[in-house]
């Protein structure tokens, strides 16, 4: 249990999910799973981004916390400072090893990520924070995840981005990430309301937002069925459908929502589940 806590709280768990999704993309491109520096790049970039968000949260609420409470949290967050430092070193090494075209593809995505993660302080720089744009937060998250885990492997494999199969893959990944991100917005409704952030759950309500999430997974299943039946890659289709149906169960079973690991363990784990299932199928049947 302590290991699980460490993996989740350090964001290594979600970084592994990003890395595995990139390997899933290799299989979708009819390649065998193989190591490339961009895998390390994706892993450490995810680790930096998610831990940086926690660092920003600490800075944001620093002044509103009682001194003793802040000191306690500061001691707790020291491990994250060390982890961010380690992540930056790993990311720097990966940049030095990565393909130049991979890096050029990553730059605009990284810029979007940075603008999304800017602290919400009252200053002229706050206008650059993409979170302030109504309803865009969830779309940015889904876009960044899709672009990073699909385009980097595509560029490294020298595959033309304008191929229909690449667009199918991008849309499928977008829909899946979009679906599992909505519950986080539902959970954060009160905090987003206080921060004056406009989100889909706040606008439509919890029930309709959840319906959109499930509908997104339904669209995902339809697209993947068309895509992989036409391409003849049914060994990829089955794991994708299993992951989507499992995620629908995660969204609908109320008892799961009260568990400690529902959001950062189960929902984030849906990404890892999909990737692992596809990787196993790819290794077994390719």
JSON list of C-alpha atoms in Angstrom, two decimals, residues 7 35 49 118 132 147 210 218 281:
[
{"chain": "A", "resi": 7, "resn": "UNK", "atom": "CA", "xyz": [3.70, 6.00, -7.04]},
{"chain": "A", "resi": 35, "resn": "UNK", "atom": "CA", "xyz": [12.99, 2.08, -26.83]},
{"chain": "A", "resi": 49, "resn": "UNK", "atom": "CA", "xyz": [4.20, 19.06, -15.36]},
{"chain": "A", "resi": 118, "resn": "UNK", "atom": "CA", "xyz": [0.81, 29.42, -14.91]},
{"chain": "A", "resi": 132, "resn": "UNK", "atom": "CA", "xyz": [-8.98, 31.53, -17.58]},
{"chain": "A", "resi": 147, "resn": "UNK", "atom": "CA", "xyz": [-0.58, 15.17, -29.22]},
{"chain": "A", "resi": 210, "resn": "UNK", "atom": "CA", "xyz": [-21.23, 12.56, -16.71]},
{"chain": "A", "resi": 218, "resn": "UNK", "atom": "CA", "xyz": [-19.32, 5.59, -26.86]},
{"chain": "A", "resi": 281, "resn": "UNK", "atom": "CA", "xyz": [-1.99, -7.80, -27.64]}
]
